PDB file of C-alpha atoms and ligand atoms in Angstrom:
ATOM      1  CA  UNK A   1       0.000   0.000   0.000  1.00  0.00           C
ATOM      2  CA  UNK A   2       1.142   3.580   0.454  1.00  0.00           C
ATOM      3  CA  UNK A   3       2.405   3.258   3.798  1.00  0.00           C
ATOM      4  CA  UNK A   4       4.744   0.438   2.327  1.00  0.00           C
ATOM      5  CA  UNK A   5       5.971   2.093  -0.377  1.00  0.00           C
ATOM      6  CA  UNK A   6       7.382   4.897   1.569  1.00  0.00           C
ATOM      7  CA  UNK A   7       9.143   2.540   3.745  1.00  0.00           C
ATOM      8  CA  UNK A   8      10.467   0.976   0.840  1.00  0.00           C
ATOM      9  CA  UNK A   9      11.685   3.734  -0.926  1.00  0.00           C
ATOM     10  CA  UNK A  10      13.295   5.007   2.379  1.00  0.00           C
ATOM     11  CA  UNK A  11      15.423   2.172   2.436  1.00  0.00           C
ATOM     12  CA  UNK A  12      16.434   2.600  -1.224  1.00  0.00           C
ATOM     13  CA  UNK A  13      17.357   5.862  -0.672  1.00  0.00           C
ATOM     14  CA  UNK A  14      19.788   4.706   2.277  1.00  0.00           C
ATOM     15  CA  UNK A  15      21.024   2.460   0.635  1.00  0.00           C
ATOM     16  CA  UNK A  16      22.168   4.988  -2.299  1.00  0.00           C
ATOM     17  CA  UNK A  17      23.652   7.166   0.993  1.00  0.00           C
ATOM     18  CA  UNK A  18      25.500   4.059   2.167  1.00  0.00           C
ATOM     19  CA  UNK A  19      26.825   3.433  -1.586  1.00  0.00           C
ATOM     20  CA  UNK A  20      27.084   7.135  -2.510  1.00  0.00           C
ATOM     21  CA  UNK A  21      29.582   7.348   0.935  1.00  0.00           C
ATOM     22  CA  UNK A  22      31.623   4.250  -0.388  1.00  0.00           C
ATOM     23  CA  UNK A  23      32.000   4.532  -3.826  1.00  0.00           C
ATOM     24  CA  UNK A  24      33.501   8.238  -2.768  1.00  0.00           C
ATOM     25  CA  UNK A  25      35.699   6.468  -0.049  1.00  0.00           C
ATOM     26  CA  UNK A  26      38.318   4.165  -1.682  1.00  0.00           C
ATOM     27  CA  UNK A  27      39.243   7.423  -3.377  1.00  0.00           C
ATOM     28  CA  UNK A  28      40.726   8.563  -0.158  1.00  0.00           C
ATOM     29  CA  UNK A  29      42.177   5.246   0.610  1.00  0.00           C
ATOM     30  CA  UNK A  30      44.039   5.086  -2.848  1.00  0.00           C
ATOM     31  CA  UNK A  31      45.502   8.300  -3.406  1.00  0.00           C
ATOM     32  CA  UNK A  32      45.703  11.611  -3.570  1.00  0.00           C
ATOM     33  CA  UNK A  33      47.225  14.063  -6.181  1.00  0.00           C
ATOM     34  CA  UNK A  34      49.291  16.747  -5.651  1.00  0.00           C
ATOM     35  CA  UNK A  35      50.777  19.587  -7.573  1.00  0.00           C
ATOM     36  CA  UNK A  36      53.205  21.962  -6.756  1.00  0.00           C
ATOM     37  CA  UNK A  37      51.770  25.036  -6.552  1.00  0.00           C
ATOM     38  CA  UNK A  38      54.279  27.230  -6.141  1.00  0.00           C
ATOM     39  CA  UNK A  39      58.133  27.098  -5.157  1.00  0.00           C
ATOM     40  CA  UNK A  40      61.107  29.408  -4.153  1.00  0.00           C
ATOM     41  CA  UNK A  41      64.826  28.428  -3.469  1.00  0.00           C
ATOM     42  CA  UNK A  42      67.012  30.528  -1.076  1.00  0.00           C
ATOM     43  CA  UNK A  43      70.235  28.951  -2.063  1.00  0.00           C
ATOM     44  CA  UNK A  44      71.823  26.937  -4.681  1.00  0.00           C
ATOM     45  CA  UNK A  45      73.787  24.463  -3.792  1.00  0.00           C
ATOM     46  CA  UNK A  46      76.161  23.561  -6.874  1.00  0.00           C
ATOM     47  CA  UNK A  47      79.503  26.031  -6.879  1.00  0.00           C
ATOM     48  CA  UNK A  48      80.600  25.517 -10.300  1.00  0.00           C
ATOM     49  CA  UNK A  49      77.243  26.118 -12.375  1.00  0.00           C
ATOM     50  CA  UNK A  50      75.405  28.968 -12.125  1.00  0.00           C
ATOM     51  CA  UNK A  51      72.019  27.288 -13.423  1.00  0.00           C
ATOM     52  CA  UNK A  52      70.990  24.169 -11.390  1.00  0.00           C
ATOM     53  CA  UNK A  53      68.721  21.333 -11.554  1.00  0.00           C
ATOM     54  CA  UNK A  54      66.106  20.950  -8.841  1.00  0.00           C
ATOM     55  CA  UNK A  55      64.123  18.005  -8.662  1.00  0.00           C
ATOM     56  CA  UNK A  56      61.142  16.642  -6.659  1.00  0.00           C
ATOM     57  CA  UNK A  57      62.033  13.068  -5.670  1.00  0.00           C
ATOM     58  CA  UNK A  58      59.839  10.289  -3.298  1.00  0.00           C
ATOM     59  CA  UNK A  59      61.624   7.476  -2.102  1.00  0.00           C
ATOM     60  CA  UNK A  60      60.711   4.239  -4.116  1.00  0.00           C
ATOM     61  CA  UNK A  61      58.940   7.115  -7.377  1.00  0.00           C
ATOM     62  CA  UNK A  62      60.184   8.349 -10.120  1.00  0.00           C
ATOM     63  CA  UNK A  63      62.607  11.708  -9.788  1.00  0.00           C
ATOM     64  CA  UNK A  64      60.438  15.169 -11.085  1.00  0.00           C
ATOM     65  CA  UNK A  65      62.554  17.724 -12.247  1.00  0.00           C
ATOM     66  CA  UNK A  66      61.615  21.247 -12.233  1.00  0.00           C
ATOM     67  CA  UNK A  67      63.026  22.718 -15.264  1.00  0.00           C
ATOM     68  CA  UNK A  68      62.125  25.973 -14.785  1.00  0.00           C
ATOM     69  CA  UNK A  69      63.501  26.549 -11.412  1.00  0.00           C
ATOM     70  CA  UNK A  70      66.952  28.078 -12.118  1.00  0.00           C
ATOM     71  CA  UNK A  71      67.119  30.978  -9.763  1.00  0.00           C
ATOM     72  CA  UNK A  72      67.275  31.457  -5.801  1.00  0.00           C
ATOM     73  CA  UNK A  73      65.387  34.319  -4.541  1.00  0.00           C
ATOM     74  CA  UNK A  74      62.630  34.152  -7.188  1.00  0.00           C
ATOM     75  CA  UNK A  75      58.982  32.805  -6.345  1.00  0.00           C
ATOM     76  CA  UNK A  76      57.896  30.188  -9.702  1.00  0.00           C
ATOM     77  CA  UNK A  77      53.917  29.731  -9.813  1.00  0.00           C
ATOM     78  CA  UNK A  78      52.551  27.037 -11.337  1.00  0.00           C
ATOM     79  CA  UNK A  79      49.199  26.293 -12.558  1.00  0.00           C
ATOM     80  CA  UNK A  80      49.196  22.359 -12.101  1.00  0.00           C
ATOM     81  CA  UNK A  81      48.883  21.108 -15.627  1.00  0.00           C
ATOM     82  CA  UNK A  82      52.513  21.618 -16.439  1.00  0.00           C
ATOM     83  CA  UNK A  83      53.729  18.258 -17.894  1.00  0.00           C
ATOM     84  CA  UNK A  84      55.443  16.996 -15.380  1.00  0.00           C
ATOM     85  CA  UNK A  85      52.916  17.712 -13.238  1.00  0.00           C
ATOM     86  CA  UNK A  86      51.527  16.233 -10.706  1.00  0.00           C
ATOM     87  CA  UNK A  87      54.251  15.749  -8.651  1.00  0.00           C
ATOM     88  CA  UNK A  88      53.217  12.709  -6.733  1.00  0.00           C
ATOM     89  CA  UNK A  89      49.980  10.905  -5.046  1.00  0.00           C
ATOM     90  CA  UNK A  90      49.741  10.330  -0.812  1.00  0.00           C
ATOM     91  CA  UNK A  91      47.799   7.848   0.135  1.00  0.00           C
ATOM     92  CA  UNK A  92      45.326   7.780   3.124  1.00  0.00           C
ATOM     93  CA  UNK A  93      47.037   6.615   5.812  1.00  0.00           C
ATOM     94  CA  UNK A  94      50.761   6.395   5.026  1.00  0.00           C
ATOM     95  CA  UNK A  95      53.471   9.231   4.298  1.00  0.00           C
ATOM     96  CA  UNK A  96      55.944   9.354   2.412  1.00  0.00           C
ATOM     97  CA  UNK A  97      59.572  10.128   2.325  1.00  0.00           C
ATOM     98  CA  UNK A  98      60.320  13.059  -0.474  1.00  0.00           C
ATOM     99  CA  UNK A  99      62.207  16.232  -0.972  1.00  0.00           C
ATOM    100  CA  UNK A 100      63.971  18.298  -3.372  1.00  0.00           C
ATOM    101  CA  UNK A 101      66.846  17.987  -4.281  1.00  0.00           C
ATOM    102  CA  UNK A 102      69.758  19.701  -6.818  1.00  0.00           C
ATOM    103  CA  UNK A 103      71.361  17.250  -9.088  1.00  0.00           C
ATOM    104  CA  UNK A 104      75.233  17.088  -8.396  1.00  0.00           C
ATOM    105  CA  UNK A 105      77.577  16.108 -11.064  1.00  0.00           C
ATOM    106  CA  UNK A 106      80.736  15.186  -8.646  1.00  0.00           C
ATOM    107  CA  UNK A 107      79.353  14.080  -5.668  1.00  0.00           C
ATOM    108  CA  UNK A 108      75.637  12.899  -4.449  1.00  0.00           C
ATOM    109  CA  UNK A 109      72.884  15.194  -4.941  1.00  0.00           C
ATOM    110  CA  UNK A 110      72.389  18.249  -2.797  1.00  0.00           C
ATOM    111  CA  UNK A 111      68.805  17.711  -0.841  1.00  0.00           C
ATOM    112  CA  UNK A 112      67.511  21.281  -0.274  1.00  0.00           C
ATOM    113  CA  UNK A 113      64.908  19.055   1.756  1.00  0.00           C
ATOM    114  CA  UNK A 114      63.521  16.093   2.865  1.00  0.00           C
ATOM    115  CA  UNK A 115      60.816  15.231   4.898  1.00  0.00           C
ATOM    116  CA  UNK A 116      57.719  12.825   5.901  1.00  0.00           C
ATOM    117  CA  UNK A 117      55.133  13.785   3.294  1.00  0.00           C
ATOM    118  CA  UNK A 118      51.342  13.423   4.670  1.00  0.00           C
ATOM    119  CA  UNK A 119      47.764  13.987   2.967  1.00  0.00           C
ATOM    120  CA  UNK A 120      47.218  14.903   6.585  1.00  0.00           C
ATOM    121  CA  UNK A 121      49.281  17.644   6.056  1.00  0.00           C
ATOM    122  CA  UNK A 122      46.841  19.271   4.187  1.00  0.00           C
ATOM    123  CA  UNK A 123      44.717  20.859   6.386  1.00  0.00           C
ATOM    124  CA  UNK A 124      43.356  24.400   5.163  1.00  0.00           C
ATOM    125  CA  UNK A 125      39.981  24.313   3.800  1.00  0.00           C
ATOM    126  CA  UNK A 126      41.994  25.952  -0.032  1.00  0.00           C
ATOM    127  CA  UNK A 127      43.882  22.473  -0.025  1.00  0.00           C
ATOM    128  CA  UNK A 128      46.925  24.272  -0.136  1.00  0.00           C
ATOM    129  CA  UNK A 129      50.095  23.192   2.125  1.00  0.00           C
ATOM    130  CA  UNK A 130      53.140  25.094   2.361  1.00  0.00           C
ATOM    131  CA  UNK A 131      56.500  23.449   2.995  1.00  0.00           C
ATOM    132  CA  UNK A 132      59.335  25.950   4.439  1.00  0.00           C
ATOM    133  CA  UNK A 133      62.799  25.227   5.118  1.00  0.00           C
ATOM    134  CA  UNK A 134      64.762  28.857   6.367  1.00  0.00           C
ATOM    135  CA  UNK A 135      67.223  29.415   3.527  1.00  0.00           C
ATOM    136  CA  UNK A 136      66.363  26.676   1.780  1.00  0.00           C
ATOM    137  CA  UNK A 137      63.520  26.897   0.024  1.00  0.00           C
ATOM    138  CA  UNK A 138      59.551  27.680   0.543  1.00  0.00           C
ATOM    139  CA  UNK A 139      57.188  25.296  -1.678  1.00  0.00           C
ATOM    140  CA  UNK A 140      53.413  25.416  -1.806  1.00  0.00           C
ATOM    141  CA  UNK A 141      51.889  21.972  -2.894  1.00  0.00           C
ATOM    142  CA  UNK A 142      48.272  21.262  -3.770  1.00  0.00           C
ATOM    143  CA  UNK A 143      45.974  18.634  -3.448  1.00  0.00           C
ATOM    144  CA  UNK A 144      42.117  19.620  -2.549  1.00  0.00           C
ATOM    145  CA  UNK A 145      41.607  15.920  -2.263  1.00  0.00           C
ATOM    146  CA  UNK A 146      43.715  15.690   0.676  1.00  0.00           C
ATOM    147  CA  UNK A 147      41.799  18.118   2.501  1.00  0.00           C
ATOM    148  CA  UNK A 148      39.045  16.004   3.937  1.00  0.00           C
ATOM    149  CA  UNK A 149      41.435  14.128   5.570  1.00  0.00           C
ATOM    150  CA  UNK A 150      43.883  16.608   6.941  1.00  0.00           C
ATOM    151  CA  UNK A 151      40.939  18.671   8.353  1.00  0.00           C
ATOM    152  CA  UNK A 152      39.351  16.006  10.004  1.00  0.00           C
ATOM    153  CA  UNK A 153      42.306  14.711  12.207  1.00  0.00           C
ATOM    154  CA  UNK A 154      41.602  16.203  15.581  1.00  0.00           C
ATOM    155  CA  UNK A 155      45.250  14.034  16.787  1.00  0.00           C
ATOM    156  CA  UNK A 156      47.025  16.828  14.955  1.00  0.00           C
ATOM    157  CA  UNK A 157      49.288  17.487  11.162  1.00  0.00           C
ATOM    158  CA  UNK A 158      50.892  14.262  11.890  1.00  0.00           C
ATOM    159  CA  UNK A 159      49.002  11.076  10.139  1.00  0.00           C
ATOM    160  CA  UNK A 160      47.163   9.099  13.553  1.00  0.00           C
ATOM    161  CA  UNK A 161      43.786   7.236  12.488  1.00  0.00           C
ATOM    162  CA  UNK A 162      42.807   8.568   9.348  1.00  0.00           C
ATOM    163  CA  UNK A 163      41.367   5.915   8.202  1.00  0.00           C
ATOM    164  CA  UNK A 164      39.613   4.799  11.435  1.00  0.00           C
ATOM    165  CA  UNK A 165      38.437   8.559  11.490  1.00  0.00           C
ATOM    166  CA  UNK A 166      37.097   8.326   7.991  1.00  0.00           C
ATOM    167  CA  UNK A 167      35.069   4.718   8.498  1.00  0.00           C
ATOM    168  CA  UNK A 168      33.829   5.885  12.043  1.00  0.00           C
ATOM    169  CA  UNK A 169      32.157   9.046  10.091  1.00  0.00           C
ATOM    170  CA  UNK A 170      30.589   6.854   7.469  1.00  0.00           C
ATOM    171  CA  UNK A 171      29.723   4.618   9.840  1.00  0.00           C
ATOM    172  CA  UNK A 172      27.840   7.696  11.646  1.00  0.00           C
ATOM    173  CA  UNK A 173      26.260   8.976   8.674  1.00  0.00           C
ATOM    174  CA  UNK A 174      24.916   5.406   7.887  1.00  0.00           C
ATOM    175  CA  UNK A 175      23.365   5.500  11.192  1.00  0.00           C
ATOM    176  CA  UNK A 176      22.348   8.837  11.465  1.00  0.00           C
ATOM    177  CA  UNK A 177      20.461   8.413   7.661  1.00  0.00           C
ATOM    178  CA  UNK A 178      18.880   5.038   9.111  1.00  0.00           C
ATOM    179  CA  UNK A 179      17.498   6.780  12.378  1.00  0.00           C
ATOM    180  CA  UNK A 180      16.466   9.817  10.282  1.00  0.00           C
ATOM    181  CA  UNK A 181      14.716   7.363   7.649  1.00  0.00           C
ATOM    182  CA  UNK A 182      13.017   5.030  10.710  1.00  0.00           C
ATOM    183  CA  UNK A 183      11.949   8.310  12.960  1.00  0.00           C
ATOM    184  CA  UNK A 184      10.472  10.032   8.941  1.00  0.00           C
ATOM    185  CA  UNK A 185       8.213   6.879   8.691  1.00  0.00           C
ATOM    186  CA  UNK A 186       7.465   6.229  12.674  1.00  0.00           C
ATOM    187  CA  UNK A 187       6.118  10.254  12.563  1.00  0.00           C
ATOM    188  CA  UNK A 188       4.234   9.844   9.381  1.00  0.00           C
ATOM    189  CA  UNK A 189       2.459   6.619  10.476  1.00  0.00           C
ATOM    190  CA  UNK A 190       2.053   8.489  13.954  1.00  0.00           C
ATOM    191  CA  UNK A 191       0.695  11.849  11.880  1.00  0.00           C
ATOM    192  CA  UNK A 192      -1.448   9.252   9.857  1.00  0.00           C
ATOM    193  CA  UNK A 193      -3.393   7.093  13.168  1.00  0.00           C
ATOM    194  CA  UNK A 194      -3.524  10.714  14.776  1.00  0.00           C
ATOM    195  CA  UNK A 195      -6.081  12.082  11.694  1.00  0.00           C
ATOM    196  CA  UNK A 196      -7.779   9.406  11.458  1.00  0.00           C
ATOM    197  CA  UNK A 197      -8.068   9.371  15.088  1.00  0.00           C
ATOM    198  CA  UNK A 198      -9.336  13.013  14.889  1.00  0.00           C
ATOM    199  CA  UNK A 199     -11.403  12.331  12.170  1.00  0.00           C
ATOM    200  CA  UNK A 200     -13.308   9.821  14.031  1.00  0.00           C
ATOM    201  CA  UNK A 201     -13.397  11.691  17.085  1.00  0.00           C
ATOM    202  CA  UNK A 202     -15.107  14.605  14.798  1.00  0.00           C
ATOM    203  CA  UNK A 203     -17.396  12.222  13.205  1.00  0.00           C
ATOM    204  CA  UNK A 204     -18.491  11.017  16.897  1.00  0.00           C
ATOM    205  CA  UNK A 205     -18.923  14.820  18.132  1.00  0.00           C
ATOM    206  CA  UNK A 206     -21.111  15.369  15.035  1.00  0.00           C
ATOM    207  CA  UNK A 207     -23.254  13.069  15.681  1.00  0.00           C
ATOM    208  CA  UNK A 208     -23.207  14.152  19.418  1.00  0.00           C
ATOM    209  CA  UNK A 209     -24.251  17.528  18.691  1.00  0.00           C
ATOM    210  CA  UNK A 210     -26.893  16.213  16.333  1.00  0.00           C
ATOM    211  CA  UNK A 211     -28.464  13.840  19.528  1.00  0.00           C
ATOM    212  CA  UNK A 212     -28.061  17.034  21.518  1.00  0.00           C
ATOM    213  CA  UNK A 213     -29.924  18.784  19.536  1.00  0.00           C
ATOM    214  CA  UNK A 214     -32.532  16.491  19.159  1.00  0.00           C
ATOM    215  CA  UNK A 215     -32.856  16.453  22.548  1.00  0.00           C
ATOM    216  CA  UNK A 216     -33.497  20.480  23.491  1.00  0.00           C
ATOM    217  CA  UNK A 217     -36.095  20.993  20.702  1.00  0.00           C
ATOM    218  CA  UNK A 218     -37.567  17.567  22.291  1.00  0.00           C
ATOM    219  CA  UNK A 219     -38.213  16.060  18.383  1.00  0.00           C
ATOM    220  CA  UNK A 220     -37.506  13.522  17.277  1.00  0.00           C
ATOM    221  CA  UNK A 221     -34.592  12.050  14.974  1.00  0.00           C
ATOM    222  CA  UNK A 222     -33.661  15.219  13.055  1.00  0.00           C
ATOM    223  CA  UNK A 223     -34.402  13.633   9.655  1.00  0.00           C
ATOM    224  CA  UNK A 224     -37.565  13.123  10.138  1.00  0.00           C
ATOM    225  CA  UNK A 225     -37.659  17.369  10.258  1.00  0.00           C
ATOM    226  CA  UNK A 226     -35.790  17.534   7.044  1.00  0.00           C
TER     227      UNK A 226
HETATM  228  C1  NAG B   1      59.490   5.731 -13.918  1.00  0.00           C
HETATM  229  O1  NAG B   1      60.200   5.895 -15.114  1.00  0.00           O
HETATM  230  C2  NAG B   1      60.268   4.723 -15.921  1.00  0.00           C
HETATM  231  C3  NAG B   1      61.163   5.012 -17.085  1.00  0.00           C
HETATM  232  O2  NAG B   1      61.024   6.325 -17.537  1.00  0.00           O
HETATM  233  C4  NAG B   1      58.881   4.319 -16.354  1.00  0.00           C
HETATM  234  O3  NAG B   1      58.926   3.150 -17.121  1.00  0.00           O
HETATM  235  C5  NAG B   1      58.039   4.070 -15.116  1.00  0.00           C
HETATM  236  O4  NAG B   1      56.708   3.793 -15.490  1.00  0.00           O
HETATM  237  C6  NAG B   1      58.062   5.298 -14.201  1.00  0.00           C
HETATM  238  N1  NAG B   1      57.394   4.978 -12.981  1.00  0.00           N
HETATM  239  C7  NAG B   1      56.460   5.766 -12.460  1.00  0.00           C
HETATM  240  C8  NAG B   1      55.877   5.320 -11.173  1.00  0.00           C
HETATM  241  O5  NAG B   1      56.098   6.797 -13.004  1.00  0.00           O
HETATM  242  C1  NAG B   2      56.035  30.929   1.154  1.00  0.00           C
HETATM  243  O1  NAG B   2      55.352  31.100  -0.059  1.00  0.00           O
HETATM  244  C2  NAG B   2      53.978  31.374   0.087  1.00  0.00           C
HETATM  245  C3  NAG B   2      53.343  31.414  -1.296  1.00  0.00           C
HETATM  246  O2  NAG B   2      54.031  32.273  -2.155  1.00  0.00           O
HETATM  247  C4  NAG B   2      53.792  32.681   0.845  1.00  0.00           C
HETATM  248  O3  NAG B   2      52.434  32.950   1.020  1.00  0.00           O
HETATM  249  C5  NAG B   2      54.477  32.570   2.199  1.00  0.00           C
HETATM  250  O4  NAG B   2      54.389  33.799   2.881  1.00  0.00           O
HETATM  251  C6  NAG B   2      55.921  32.172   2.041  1.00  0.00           C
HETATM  252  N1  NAG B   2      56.467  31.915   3.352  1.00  0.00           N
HETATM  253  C7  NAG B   2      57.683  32.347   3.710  1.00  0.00           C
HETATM  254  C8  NAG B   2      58.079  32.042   5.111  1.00  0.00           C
HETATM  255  O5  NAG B   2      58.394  32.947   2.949  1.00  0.00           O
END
């Protein structure tokens, strides 16, 4: 009946929640991208050449060099499509090691810096995290995917739960949907039993009145008047 089909299509529309919540969820546990939004070096490190070669470099990935970024004490914006853009992807719940670096031709590379890279690190609502080493260099990265999860972490920037955090809130919202879904029906079957209720109790009092009033002008049944 009616009543049925509203209960029914309560539950269907939980159940997209539940899926809508999931199917957007891996996506966090994968990865993340992130771009370098902007960068500026305070020093070069190589004595010989004048122009070096800095590169963005995660331990176990692929090196990313930056072949515009020849001069200390200039600010390089990027807009995130450049192609060797983006420079890597954080996953959920693990950091990793990266820096930048300037290539060397005699000895190892120069690291300008290195450091435990987090999507946790994230955590302004623009999705915009600034690394900053004094006299070394000041990078901006970007990754508005990472944001949800850096924002959330109430255990600080450095990576605790995220994970846990993330399924306890979907967890939540499944519940919260189901109680909201339940208590929608349980107050429209309640508003439903309460009219008819009141429509009875109307019905009764109509009839009441009608016997009352049969009564004080002492006739009979009033239908026999009309
Ligand atoms: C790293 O570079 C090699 C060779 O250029 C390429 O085959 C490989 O797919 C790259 N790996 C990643 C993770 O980009
Ligand atoms: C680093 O660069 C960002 C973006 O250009 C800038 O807003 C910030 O003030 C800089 N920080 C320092 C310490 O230079």
């Amino acid at each position: 009946m009616h009543m049925r089909w509203r209960v029914r299509s309560g539950v269907l529309i939980l159940f997209l929640l539940c899926s809508l919540f999931l199917g957007w969820f891996p996506g966090f546990i994968s990865a993340a991208t992130v771009t370098l939004d902007s960068i500026e070096i305070f020093k070069t490190h190589e004595l010989l050449s004048s122009e070096p070669t800095v590169y963005f470099h995660c331990k176990g990935e692929n090196k990313t060099v930056l072949p515009d970024v020849k001069k200390k004490h200039a600010l390089y914006a990027f807009k995130g499509e450049e192609s060797w853009q983006p420079l890597t992807k954080l996953p959920d719940m693990k950091c990793k090691r990266c820096g930048f670096y300037e290539e060397d031709r005699i000895k190892s590379d120069d690291v300008f810096d290195e450091w435990e890279f987090c999507a946790s690190d994230f955590t302004t609502p623009d999705g915009k995290y600034i690394h900053f080493k004094d006299k070394e260099l000041n990078a901006t990265f970007f990754c508005p995917e990472c944001v949800p999860l850096g924002s959330d972490h109430t255990s600080g920037p450095n990576n605790g739960g995220g994970g846990m955090h993330w399924a306890l809130v979907v967890v939540i919202s499944a519940l919260v949907s189901t109680v909201f879904v339940l208590g929608a029906v349980t107050a429209y079957k309640y508003w439903q039993r309460r009219k008819r209720e009141q429509e009875q109790a109307r019905f009764l009092r109509l009839f009441e009145d009608v016997d009352d009033m049969e009564d004080e002008l002492g006739i009979g049944p009033l239908s026999n008047v009309i």
